[in-house]
Amino acid sequence: MSAARRCRPPRALAGLFVWRLRNTGVQQVPYRFVQLYHIANDRLITFQYFNFLKRMYVTQYNKDLSQRAKPKSDSVVSPFHELQQSDQVKKVLYKISPVSPVHQSQSEISSRNELREIKSETEDSVIPVGAESKEDRQWKEMKLRLDDLPGILARLSKIKLTALVVSTASAGFAMAPVPFELTCFLLASLGTGLASCAANSINQFFEVPFDSNMNRTKNRPLVRGQISPLLAVCFAASCGVPGIALLTLGVNPLTGALGAFNIFLYTCCYTPLKRMSIANTWVGAVVGAIPPIMGWTAATGSLDAGALLLGGILYSWQFPHFNALSWGLREDYSRGGYCMMSVTHPGLCRRVALRHCLALIGLSAVAPVLDITTWTFPVISLPINLYISYLGLRFYRDANRSSSRKLFFCSLWHLPMLLLVMFTCKKSVLEKEDKGDLQGRSCERAMEIRLP
Amino acid sequence: PPAHSQSDWIGPPDRLSNLRPIIFHVPPEESALERRLREARQEAQASNQRFWARHNRAFRQEKEEFIYSRLKAKGLEMRDESGQKATLNAEEMAEFYKDFLNKNLKKHLQYNRDWYKHNFRITFLMGQVAVVRALRWLRRRKKNVEQ
């Protein structure tokens, strides 16, 4: 059984400021993340009672499933962890193991027999009876009920992850050096959110048998048969098409193109690549980096160096976040057939995480050079960047569960803090009013033409 | 599932494959298209079940063998004094996970291709069935209105 780990999901409120409140009980915190991380946080408490013939394992799962889905286009390259269930599922496992086989194995001379005994015990005698998940063990009718539909669709689209993606995109919008326009902002956020829903749905559509085999994801709507694949695809189309159209027509074509590209990258590149090569991590990081770029282009209408810097920061952030996370999921990845660095190239995994922690320091220092923030930003952000780099170094050196967890949890608060500090250190728009006016008009113009 | 039911039923996850089996309802007036859809779904279900049951079983077996051989090398027994099963720590297991993944990569690539093919075919057939059903319903309504 995997070690217990408690993940405290932050809850993000949409808006300019991303506040993440840590609640230990909060179930799902979707992180939109370029890489899909399956993190099963279980707390496993096993008690063994020896009754004459029964061994009872009481396991308590605090399932924090964090899933980092890559947000389609909007997601900022921040890893989004989708914490799916923080249900506490008490499973009572009855293992009927008579005492005699144990004696038998001990007295057995042949080692093969011993092995076989143990094998048979593990394979045959564990009969899980879910105390709370009794309902789960029943046969369910595959009929769609309309009042269940909103909940099902929310889970299908990974609504919390989408919310985080939208908030990272709005961070990109906020950082753009133009006067703030509410309508543009709302349209961009809505379009991004719809695009994210579509991408997440398609991702779930592709991954049904794999999801059913991993603890974190086995309660998804398609896995449970609550919705048909056809409906999932239709829903994805009905979110994606209006979303991209909204971005293209209501904001500007560049944002729409980025959105469509991100959906494509996530569903057609990242998702299949996860099972083919470790390169999926880098593709995923790009998927996460694009949403803030989209937010920026929504505001300014052009791809500036500032947008790329913001994307770069999120890109770099993804690596310590995901690599630390995946360190604890190696068993699930190995069995599920996912090619992740933590399984196949553990040394590279830790090196890359450390490298990108340090890159964050460098990128923060570049921000004032590009006139995005004042020089105070690298100074103020230095402590948190140094801290995450220190944890990255510890992870690199120690390569154990505790250092990976520390790094992961640090990354959870590091990103919102960094974005917040960046926003507060943003260079005042008034200084660049003339330039800003010109660029700000691009969004308005697009709207004027389309909306009569 | 009850005999009179008109819909498919989905059950709890299978112990070996972790997949949920579906019992398909065969309506008396099933069209050829609907039959093709049902058969495609049954075939996909059977193929998935075979693959994952075999794969998970192999994983468990090889994991046990690995633990056993490592413990043997260290001179330990499978169970310590209190009778609790001895395990290796995460770092030692990591070697096993890496080997297992590499060994099964080709198998997974083949399975991925098959799964995507099944998935697309089933969804496409579902779409066709839905369109046919919608047209039928519209035609029936028009007839009712005319009458």
Coordinates of C-alpha atoms in Angstrom, one line a residue:
Chain A
M1 CA 0.0 0.0 0.0
S2 CA 1.3 3.4 -0.7
A3 CA 2.4 5.5 2.1
A4 CA 0.0 8.0 3.5
R5 CA 0.2 11.4 2.5
R6 CA -2.0 14.3 3.2
C7 CA -2.2 16.9 0.7
R8 CA -3.8 20.1 1.7
P9 CA -5.5 21.5 -1.2
P10 CA -5.7 25.1 -1.6
R11 CA -8.9 26.5 -2.7
A12 CA -8.7 29.2 -5.2
L13 CA -11.2 32.0 -5.7
A14 CA -11.5 33.3 -9.1
G15 CA -10.5 36.8 -9.6
L16 CA -7.4 38.8 -9.9
F17 CA -6.0 37.7 -6.7
V18 CA -5.5 34.1 -6.2
W19 CA -5.8 33.3 -2.6
R20 CA -5.3 29.8 -1.7
L21 CA -6.7 28.9 1.6
R22 CA -5.5 25.7 3.0
N23 CA -8.2 23.5 4.4
T24 CA -7.2 20.1 5.4
G25 CA -10.6 18.8 4.6
V26 CA -11.1 20.5 1.3
Q27 CA -11.7 18.0 -1.2
Q28 CA -10.8 19.2 -4.5
V29 CA -8.5 21.8 -5.5
P30 CA -8.0 21.7 -9.1
Y31 CA -4.8 22.8 -10.3
R32 CA -4.4 23.4 -13.8
F33 CA -1.3 22.1 -14.6
V34 CA 0.4 21.4 -17.7
Q35 CA 1.1 17.9 -16.6
L36 CA -1.4 15.6 -15.4
Y37 CA -0.3 14.4 -12.2
H38 CA -2.0 11.7 -10.5
I39 CA -1.4 12.0 -7.0
A40 CA -3.0 9.7 -4.7
N41 CA -2.8 10.9 -1.3
D42 CA -3.9 8.2 1.0
R43 CA -3.6 7.9 4.5
L44 CA -3.5 4.4 5.3
I45 CA -3.9 3.3 8.7
T46 CA -3.8 -0.4 9.1
F47 CA -4.7 -2.2 12.2
Q48 CA -4.1 -5.8 12.4
Y49 CA -6.2 -7.7 14.8
F50 CA -5.5 -11.3 15.2
N51 CA -8.6 -13.2 15.6
F52 CA -8.3 -16.9 15.4
L53 CA -9.1 -17.0 11.8
K54 CA -9.5 -13.5 10.7
R55 CA -7.2 -10.7 10.1
M56 CA -8.9 -7.4 9.7
Y57 CA -7.3 -4.5 8.0
V58 CA -9.0 -1.3 8.6
T59 CA -7.8 1.2 6.2
Q60 CA -8.8 4.7 6.2
Y61 CA -8.3 6.6 3.0
N62 CA -8.1 10.3 2.9
K63 CA -8.1 10.5 -0.7
D64 CA -6.8 13.6 -2.0
L65 CA -6.6 13.0 -5.5
S66 CA -4.7 15.7 -7.0
Q67 CA -4.7 15.7 -10.6
R68 CA -2.9 18.2 -12.5
A69 CA -4.7 18.6 -15.6
K70 CA -3.3 20.7 -18.1
P71 CA -5.7 23.4 -18.8
K72 CA -6.4 23.7 -22.3
S73 CA -5.5 27.0 -23.4
D74 CA -5.9 29.1 -20.5
S75 CA -4.2 27.2 -18.0
V76 CA -1.3 28.9 -16.7
V77 CA 1.5 26.6 -16.5
S78 CA 0.9 26.2 -12.9
P79 CA 0.2 22.7 -12.1
F80 CA -3.2 22.2 -11.2
H81 CA -3.9 19.5 -8.9
E82 CA -7.2 18.2 -8.9
L83 CA -8.0 16.8 -5.6
Q84 CA -10.8 14.7 -6.2
Q85 CA -12.0 12.9 -3.3
S86 CA -11.2 13.6 0.1
D87 CA -13.8 11.1 1.2
Q88 CA -12.8 9.0 3.9
V89 CA -13.5 5.6 2.8
K90 CA -13.3 3.0 5.3
K91 CA -12.6 -0.2 3.8
V92 CA -12.6 -3.2 5.9
L93 CA -10.6 -5.9 4.4
Y94 CA -11.3 -9.2 5.7
K95 CA -8.4 -11.5 5.2
I96 CA -9.2 -15.0 6.3
S97 CA -5.9 -16.5 6.8
P98 CA -6.0 -19.5 8.9
V99 CA -3.0 -20.0 11.1
S100 CA -2.1 -23.3 9.5
P101 CA -0.8 -22.0 6.2
V102 CA 1.6 -19.8 8.1
H103 CA 2.9 -22.8 10.0
Q104 CA 3.0 -24.7 6.9
S105 CA 5.1 -22.1 5.2
Q106 CA 7.5 -22.0 8.0
S107 CA 8.0 -25.7 8.1
E108 CA 8.2 -25.9 4.3
I109 CA 11.6 -26.7 3.1
S110 CA 11.2 -25.7 -0.4
S111 CA 11.3 -22.0 -0.9
R112 CA 9.0 -22.1 -3.9
N113 CA 6.2 -23.4 -1.7
E114 CA 6.6 -20.5 0.6
L115 CA 6.4 -18.1 -2.2
R116 CA 3.3 -19.8 -3.6
E117 CA 1.6 -19.7 -0.2
I118 CA 2.2 -16.1 0.1
K119 CA 1.0 -15.5 -3.4
S120 CA -2.2 -17.3 -2.8
E121 CA -2.8 -15.5 0.4
T122 CA -2.5 -12.1 -1.2
E123 CA -4.4 -13.0 -4.3
D124 CA -7.3 -15.0 -3.1
S125 CA -8.1 -14.0 0.4
V126 CA -8.5 -10.3 0.4
I127 CA -12.1 -9.5 0.0
P128 CA -12.7 -5.8 0.3
V129 CA -16.0 -4.8 1.8
G130 CA -16.4 -1.1 1.7
A131 CA -18.2 0.1 4.7
E132 CA -19.0 3.5 3.3
S133 CA -18.7 2.6 -0.3
K134 CA -21.3 0.0 -0.1
E135 CA -23.2 1.8 -2.7
D136 CA -20.2 1.6 -4.9
R137 CA -20.3 -2.1 -4.8
Q138 CA -23.8 -2.3 -6.2
W139 CA -24.9 -2.6 -9.8
K140 CA -26.2 0.7 -11.1
E141 CA -28.5 1.4 -13.9
M142 CA -26.8 3.2 -16.7
K143 CA -29.5 5.8 -17.2
L144 CA -28.8 9.5 -17.2
R145 CA -30.7 11.5 -14.7
L146 CA -31.1 15.1 -15.4
D147 CA -30.6 16.4 -11.9
D148 CA -27.4 14.5 -11.6
L149 CA -26.1 16.0 -14.8
P150 CA -24.6 19.3 -13.5
G151 CA -22.5 17.4 -10.9
I152 CA -21.4 14.9 -13.5
L153 CA -20.5 17.5 -16.0
A154 CA -18.6 19.5 -13.3
R155 CA -16.5 16.4 -12.6
L156 CA -16.1 15.6 -16.2
S157 CA -14.7 19.1 -16.9
K158 CA -12.6 19.1 -13.8
I159 CA -14.3 22.3 -12.8
K160 CA -12.0 23.2 -10.0
L161 CA -9.0 22.7 -12.1
T162 CA -10.6 24.9 -14.8
A163 CA -11.2 27.6 -12.2
L164 CA -7.5 27.6 -11.3
V165 CA -6.6 27.7 -15.0
V166 CA -8.9 30.7 -15.4
S167 CA -7.3 32.4 -12.5
T168 CA -3.9 32.0 -13.9
A169 CA -5.1 33.4 -17.2
S170 CA -6.5 36.3 -15.3
A171 CA -3.2 36.8 -13.6
G172 CA -1.7 37.1 -17.1
F173 CA -4.3 39.6 -18.0
A174 CA -3.7 41.6 -14.9
M175 CA 0.0 41.7 -15.5
A176 CA -0.3 43.2 -19.0
P177 CA 0.7 46.8 -19.1
V178 CA -2.6 48.1 -20.3
P179 CA -5.6 49.7 -18.5
F180 CA -7.9 47.2 -17.2
E181 CA -11.0 46.5 -19.2
L182 CA -13.7 44.6 -17.5
T183 CA -15.6 43.2 -20.5
C184 CA -12.5 42.1 -22.2
F185 CA -11.4 40.4 -19.0
L186 CA -14.7 38.6 -18.5
L187 CA -14.9 37.4 -22.1
A188 CA -11.3 36.1 -21.9
S189 CA -12.0 34.4 -18.7
L190 CA -15.2 32.8 -19.9
G191 CA -13.6 31.7 -23.2
T192 CA -10.6 30.2 -21.3
G193 CA -12.9 28.4 -18.9
L194 CA -14.9 26.9 -21.7
A195 CA -11.8 25.8 -23.6
S196 CA -10.4 24.3 -20.4
C197 CA -13.7 22.3 -19.8
A198 CA -13.5 20.9 -23.3
A199 CA -9.9 19.8 -23.0
N200 CA -10.4 18.2 -19.7
S201 CA -13.5 16.3 -20.9
I202 CA -11.6 15.0 -24.0
N203 CA -8.8 13.9 -21.7
Q204 CA -11.1 11.9 -19.5
F205 CA -12.7 10.4 -22.6
F206 CA -9.4 9.1 -23.8
E207 CA -8.3 7.7 -20.5
V208 CA -11.1 5.6 -19.2
P209 CA -9.4 2.2 -18.6
F210 CA -6.3 3.8 -17.2
D211 CA -8.2 6.0 -14.9
S212 CA -10.1 3.0 -13.5
N213 CA -6.8 1.4 -12.5
M214 CA -5.4 4.3 -10.6
N215 CA -6.6 5.2 -7.2
R216 CA -6.8 8.9 -7.7
T217 CA -9.0 8.8 -10.8
K218 CA -11.2 5.8 -10.4
N219 CA -14.3 7.7 -9.5
R220 CA -14.5 9.8 -12.6
P221 CA -17.9 9.9 -14.3
L222 CA -16.9 8.0 -17.4
V223 CA -15.2 5.3 -15.4
R224 CA -18.3 4.9 -13.3
G225 CA -20.5 4.8 -16.3
Q226 CA -22.6 7.8 -15.2
I227 CA -22.3 9.3 -18.6
S228 CA -21.8 7.9 -22.1
P229 CA -18.7 8.6 -24.1
L230 CA -20.9 10.2 -26.8
L231 CA -22.3 12.6 -24.3
A232 CA -18.8 13.5 -23.1
V233 CA -17.6 14.2 -26.6
C234 CA -20.7 16.3 -27.3
F235 CA -20.2 18.2 -24.1
A236 CA -16.6 18.8 -25.0
A237 CA -17.5 20.1 -28.4
S238 CA -20.3 22.3 -27.0
C239 CA -17.8 23.9 -24.7
G240 CA -14.8 24.0 -26.9
V241 CA -16.4 25.5 -30.0
P242 CA -18.2 28.4 -28.3
G243 CA -15.1 28.9 -26.1
I244 CA -12.7 29.3 -28.9
A245 CA -15.2 31.3 -30.9
L246 CA -15.7 33.6 -28.0
L247 CA -11.9 34.1 -27.7
T248 CA -11.4 34.6 -31.4
L249 CA -14.3 36.9 -32.0
G250 CA -14.9 38.6 -28.7
V251 CA -11.3 39.1 -27.6
N252 CA -8.8 38.7 -30.4
P253 CA -7.8 36.1 -32.9
L254 CA -4.4 35.6 -31.4
T255 CA -5.9 34.5 -28.1
G256 CA -8.4 32.2 -29.9
A257 CA -5.5 30.6 -31.8
L258 CA -3.6 30.1 -28.6
G259 CA -6.6 28.6 -27.0
A260 CA -7.2 26.2 -29.8
F261 CA -3.6 25.3 -29.9
N262 CA -3.5 24.6 -26.2
I263 CA -6.5 22.3 -26.5
F264 CA -4.8 20.4 -29.3
L265 CA -1.6 20.2 -27.3
Y266 CA -3.3 18.9 -24.3
T267 CA -5.6 16.4 -25.8
C268 CA -3.7 15.2 -28.8
C269 CA -0.1 15.5 -27.7
Y270 CA 0.1 15.4 -24.0
T271 CA -2.5 12.7 -23.3
P272 CA -1.2 10.1 -25.7
L273 CA 2.4 11.0 -25.0
K274 CA 2.0 10.2 -21.4
R275 CA 2.0 6.6 -22.3
M276 CA 4.8 6.7 -24.8
S277 CA 7.7 8.8 -23.6
I278 CA 8.8 11.0 -20.7
A279 CA 8.7 14.0 -23.1
N280 CA 5.1 14.4 -22.0
T281 CA 6.3 16.3 -18.9
W282 CA 7.8 19.1 -21.1
V283 CA 4.8 19.2 -23.3
G284 CA 2.7 19.5 -20.3
A285 CA 4.7 22.3 -18.9
V286 CA 4.0 24.2 -22.2
V287 CA 0.3 23.5 -21.8
G288 CA 0.5 25.1 -18.4
A289 CA 2.5 28.0 -19.6
I290 CA 0.1 29.1 -22.3
P291 CA -2.9 30.3 -20.3
P292 CA -1.2 33.3 -18.7
I293 CA 0.2 34.1 -22.2
M294 CA -3.4 34.0 -23.4
G295 CA -4.4 36.3 -20.6
W296 CA -1.7 38.7 -21.7
T297 CA -2.6 38.6 -25.3
A298 CA -6.2 39.1 -24.5
A299 CA -5.3 42.3 -22.8
T300 CA -2.7 43.6 -25.2
G301 CA -3.5 41.9 -28.5
S302 CA 0.1 41.0 -29.1
L303 CA 2.7 38.5 -28.0
D304 CA 5.2 40.6 -26.0
A305 CA 8.3 39.6 -24.2
G306 CA 6.3 40.0 -21.0
A307 CA 3.9 37.4 -22.0
L308 CA 6.7 35.0 -22.7
L309 CA 8.3 35.7 -19.4
L310 CA 5.1 35.0 -17.6
G311 CA 4.7 31.8 -19.5
G312 CA 8.3 31.0 -18.8
I313 CA 7.8 31.4 -15.1
L314 CA 4.8 29.1 -15.1
Y315 CA 6.7 26.6 -17.3
S316 CA 9.5 26.5 -14.9
W317 CA 7.2 26.2 -11.9
Q318 CA 5.6 23.1 -13.4
F319 CA 8.7 21.0 -13.0
P320 CA 9.4 21.1 -9.3
H321 CA 5.6 20.8 -8.7
F322 CA 5.1 17.8 -10.9
N323 CA 8.3 16.0 -10.3
A324 CA 7.9 16.1 -6.6
L325 CA 4.4 14.9 -6.9
S326 CA 5.1 12.1 -9.2
W327 CA 7.8 10.8 -6.9
G328 CA 5.2 9.3 -4.6
L329 CA 3.1 7.8 -7.4
R330 CA 5.7 5.6 -9.0
E331 CA 3.9 2.4 -8.3
D332 CA 0.6 3.5 -9.8
Y333 CA 2.5 4.9 -12.8
S334 CA 4.4 1.8 -13.3
R335 CA 1.4 -0.4 -13.2
G336 CA -0.7 1.9 -15.3
G337 CA 1.9 2.1 -18.0
Y338 CA 2.6 5.8 -17.7
C339 CA 6.0 6.9 -18.8
M340 CA 7.1 9.4 -16.2
M341 CA 10.6 10.6 -15.3
S342 CA 10.2 9.6 -11.7
V343 CA 9.9 6.0 -12.7
T344 CA 12.3 5.6 -15.6
H345 CA 14.8 8.3 -15.1
P346 CA 14.8 9.2 -11.4
G347 CA 18.1 11.1 -11.5
L348 CA 16.9 13.2 -14.3
C349 CA 13.6 13.9 -12.5
R350 CA 15.4 15.4 -9.6
R351 CA 17.9 17.3 -11.6
V352 CA 15.2 18.9 -13.8
A353 CA 13.2 19.9 -10.7
L354 CA 16.2 21.6 -9.2
R355 CA 17.2 23.2 -12.4
H356 CA 13.9 24.8 -12.8
C357 CA 13.7 26.0 -9.2
L358 CA 16.9 27.9 -9.9
A359 CA 15.5 29.1 -13.2
L360 CA 12.6 30.7 -11.3
I361 CA 15.1 33.0 -9.6
G362 CA 16.6 33.9 -12.9
L363 CA 13.3 34.6 -14.5
S364 CA 12.1 36.7 -11.6
A365 CA 15.2 38.8 -12.0
V366 CA 14.4 39.4 -15.7
A367 CA 11.0 40.8 -15.0
P368 CA 12.1 44.4 -14.2
V369 CA 14.4 44.3 -17.2
L370 CA 11.3 43.8 -19.5
D371 CA 9.5 46.6 -17.7
I372 CA 6.8 44.3 -16.3
T373 CA 7.6 44.9 -12.7
T374 CA 9.7 47.3 -10.7
W375 CA 13.1 46.2 -9.4
T376 CA 11.4 45.4 -6.1
F377 CA 10.0 42.2 -7.5
P378 CA 13.1 40.1 -7.7
V379 CA 14.1 41.4 -4.3
I380 CA 10.9 40.5 -2.6
S381 CA 10.4 37.2 -4.4
L382 CA 14.0 36.2 -3.6
P383 CA 13.2 34.6 -0.3
I384 CA 10.4 32.3 -1.6
N385 CA 12.4 31.5 -4.7
L386 CA 15.4 30.6 -2.6
Y387 CA 13.3 28.5 -0.3
I388 CA 11.8 26.5 -3.1
S389 CA 15.3 26.1 -4.6
Y390 CA 16.6 24.9 -1.2
L391 CA 13.8 22.3 -1.1
G392 CA 14.6 21.4 -4.6
L393 CA 18.2 20.8 -3.6
R394 CA 17.2 18.7 -0.7
F395 CA 15.0 16.6 -3.0
Y396 CA 17.9 16.3 -5.4
R397 CA 20.2 15.1 -2.7
D398 CA 17.9 13.0 -0.5
A399 CA 15.5 11.6 -3.2
N400 CA 13.1 10.4 -0.6
R401 CA 9.4 10.7 0.1
S402 CA 9.6 13.4 2.7
S403 CA 11.7 15.7 0.6
S404 CA 9.5 15.2 -2.4
R405 CA 6.4 16.0 -0.3
K406 CA 8.0 19.1 1.1
L407 CA 8.9 20.4 -2.3
F408 CA 5.4 19.6 -3.6
F409 CA 3.6 21.4 -0.8
C410 CA 6.0 24.4 -1.1
S411 CA 5.1 24.7 -4.8
L412 CA 1.5 24.9 -3.9
W413 CA 1.8 28.1 -2.1
H414 CA 4.8 29.4 -3.9
L415 CA 3.0 30.1 -7.2
P416 CA 0.1 32.1 -5.8
M417 CA 2.5 34.1 -3.7
L418 CA 4.8 34.7 -6.6
L419 CA 1.9 35.9 -8.8
L420 CA 0.6 38.1 -6.0
V421 CA 4.0 39.7 -5.4
M422 CA 4.4 40.2 -9.1
F423 CA 1.1 41.9 -9.3
T424 CA 1.8 44.2 -6.4
C425 CA 5.1 45.1 -7.9
K426 CA 3.6 45.7 -11.3
K427 CA 4.9 48.7 -13.0
S428 CA 2.3 51.4 -13.0
V429 CA 0.3 51.7 -16.2
L430 CA 0.2 55.5 -15.9
E431 CA 3.9 55.6 -16.8
K432 CA 3.1 54.0 -20.1
E433 CA -0.3 55.5 -20.7
D434 CA 0.2 56.4 -24.3
K435 CA 1.6 53.1 -25.3
G436 CA -1.1 51.4 -23.2
D437 CA -3.9 53.3 -24.8
L438 CA -2.9 52.1 -28.2
Q439 CA -2.7 48.5 -27.2
G440 CA -5.8 48.6 -25.1
R441 CA -7.8 49.6 -28.1
S442 CA -7.2 46.4 -29.9
C443 CA -9.5 44.5 -27.7
E444 CA -12.3 47.1 -27.9
R445 CA -12.0 47.4 -31.6
A446 CA -12.4 43.7 -32.0
M447 CA -15.6 43.9 -30.0
E448 CA -17.0 46.9 -31.8
I449 CA -16.7 45.1 -35.1
R450 CA -18.3 41.9 -34.0
L451 CA -21.0 43.3 -31.7
P452 CA -23.3 45.6 -33.6
Chain B
P1 CA -29.9 -6.2 -12.5
P2 CA -33.6 -6.8 -12.8
A3 CA -34.9 -8.7 -15.7
H4 CA -37.4 -6.2 -16.8
S5 CA -34.9 -3.3 -17.0
Q6 CA -34.7 -1.4 -20.3
S7 CA -31.2 0.0 -19.8
D8 CA -27.7 -1.2 -19.4
W9 CA -26.3 -1.9 -16.0
I10 CA -22.8 -1.2 -14.7
G11 CA -21.3 -3.1 -11.8
P12 CA -18.6 -2.6 -9.2
P13 CA -15.0 -2.7 -10.3
D14 CA -13.6 -6.1 -11.1
R15 CA -11.2 -7.4 -8.6
L16 CA -8.5 -8.2 -11.0
S17 CA -8.9 -5.6 -13.8
N18 CA -10.4 -2.7 -11.8
L19 CA -12.8 -2.2 -14.7
R20 CA -16.5 -2.0 -14.3
P21 CA -18.4 -4.7 -16.2
I22 CA -21.5 -3.7 -18.1
I23 CA -24.5 -5.9 -18.7
F24 CA -26.1 -4.8 -22.0
H25 CA -29.8 -4.7 -22.5
V26 CA -30.9 -6.3 -25.8
P27 CA -34.1 -4.7 -26.9
P28 CA -36.4 -7.0 -28.9
E29 CA -36.6 -4.7 -31.9
E30 CA -32.8 -4.0 -32.0
S31 CA -31.7 -2.7 -35.4
A32 CA -28.6 -3.9 -37.2
L33 CA -26.8 -0.7 -36.3
E34 CA -27.7 -1.0 -32.6
R35 CA -26.5 -4.6 -32.7
R36 CA -23.2 -3.5 -34.2
L37 CA -22.8 -1.0 -31.4
R38 CA -23.6 -3.4 -28.7
E39 CA -21.2 -6.0 -30.1
A40 CA -18.4 -3.4 -30.4
R41 CA -18.9 -2.5 -26.8
Q42 CA -18.9 -6.1 -25.7
E43 CA -15.8 -6.8 -27.6
A44 CA -14.0 -3.8 -26.2
Q45 CA -15.1 -4.7 -22.7
A46 CA -13.8 -8.3 -23.1
S47 CA -10.5 -7.1 -24.6
N48 CA -9.9 -4.6 -21.9
Q49 CA -10.8 -7.1 -19.2
R50 CA -8.4 -9.6 -20.6
F51 CA -5.5 -7.1 -20.8
W52 CA -5.9 -5.6 -17.4
A53 CA -6.6 -8.8 -15.5
R54 CA -3.5 -10.3 -17.0
H55 CA -1.4 -7.2 -16.5
N56 CA -2.4 -6.6 -12.9
R57 CA -1.9 -10.2 -12.0
A58 CA 1.6 -10.2 -13.6
F59 CA 2.4 -7.0 -11.7
R60 CA 1.4 -8.5 -8.4
Q61 CA 3.3 -11.7 -9.0
E62 CA 6.4 -10.0 -10.2
K63 CA 6.3 -7.6 -7.3
E64 CA 6.0 -10.5 -4.8
E65 CA 8.9 -12.3 -6.5
F66 CA 11.0 -9.2 -6.4
I67 CA 10.3 -8.6 -2.7
Y68 CA 11.0 -12.2 -2.0
S69 CA 14.3 -12.3 -3.8
R70 CA 15.5 -9.0 -2.3
L71 CA 14.6 -10.1 1.2
K72 CA 16.3 -13.4 0.6
A73 CA 19.4 -11.6 -0.5
K74 CA 19.3 -9.6 2.7
G75 CA 18.8 -12.7 4.7
L76 CA 15.3 -11.8 5.9
E77 CA 12.2 -13.8 5.9
M78 CA 8.9 -12.8 4.3
R79 CA 7.4 -12.3 7.7
D80 CA 9.1 -10.9 10.7
E81 CA 8.6 -11.9 14.4
S82 CA 5.2 -10.3 14.8
G83 CA 4.0 -12.0 11.7
Q84 CA 3.7 -8.8 9.7
K85 CA 4.7 -9.0 6.1
A86 CA 8.1 -7.6 5.5
T87 CA 8.3 -5.0 2.8
L88 CA 11.0 -3.1 1.1
N89 CA 11.2 0.6 1.2
A90 CA 10.2 2.9 -1.6
E91 CA 13.7 3.3 -3.0
E92 CA 14.2 -0.3 -3.4
M93 CA 10.8 -0.8 -4.9
A94 CA 11.6 2.0 -7.4
E95 CA 14.0 -0.3 -9.2
F96 CA 11.3 -2.8 -9.7
Y97 CA 8.8 -0.2 -10.9
K98 CA 11.3 1.0 -13.5
D99 CA 12.0 -2.5 -14.8
F100 CA 8.4 -3.4 -14.9
L101 CA 7.5 -0.2 -16.8
N102 CA 10.3 -0.7 -19.4
K103 CA 9.4 -4.4 -19.9
N104 CA 5.8 -3.7 -20.5
L105 CA 6.2 -0.6 -22.7
K106 CA 5.7 -2.4 -26.0
K107 CA 2.6 -4.2 -24.6
H108 CA 1.2 -0.8 -23.6
L109 CA 1.8 0.8 -26.9
Q110 CA -0.1 -2.0 -28.6
Y111 CA -2.9 -1.8 -26.1
N112 CA -3.1 2.0 -26.5
R113 CA -3.6 1.7 -30.2
D114 CA -6.3 -0.9 -29.7
W115 CA -8.0 1.0 -27.0
Y116 CA -8.1 4.2 -29.1
K117 CA -9.5 2.3 -32.0
H118 CA -12.2 0.7 -29.9
N119 CA -13.1 4.0 -28.3
F120 CA -13.5 5.9 -31.5
R121 CA -15.5 3.2 -33.2
I122 CA -17.9 2.9 -30.2
T123 CA -18.4 6.6 -29.9
F124 CA -18.9 6.9 -33.7
L125 CA -21.5 4.1 -33.6
M126 CA -23.2 5.7 -30.6
G127 CA -23.4 8.9 -32.6
Q128 CA -25.0 7.1 -35.6
V129 CA -27.5 5.3 -33.4
A130 CA -28.4 8.6 -31.7
V131 CA -29.0 10.3 -35.0
V132 CA -31.1 7.4 -36.3
R133 CA -33.2 7.4 -33.1
A134 CA -33.7 11.2 -33.2
L135 CA -34.9 11.0 -36.9
R136 CA -37.2 8.2 -36.0
W137 CA -38.6 10.1 -33.1
L138 CA -39.1 13.2 -35.3
R139 CA -40.9 11.1 -37.9
R140 CA -43.2 9.6 -35.3
R141 CA -44.0 13.0 -34.0
K142 CA -44.8 14.3 -37.4
K143 CA -47.1 11.3 -38.0
N144 CA -48.9 12.0 -34.7
V145 CA -49.3 15.6 -35.5
E146 CA -50.7 14.8 -38.9
Q147 CA -53.2 12.3 -37.6

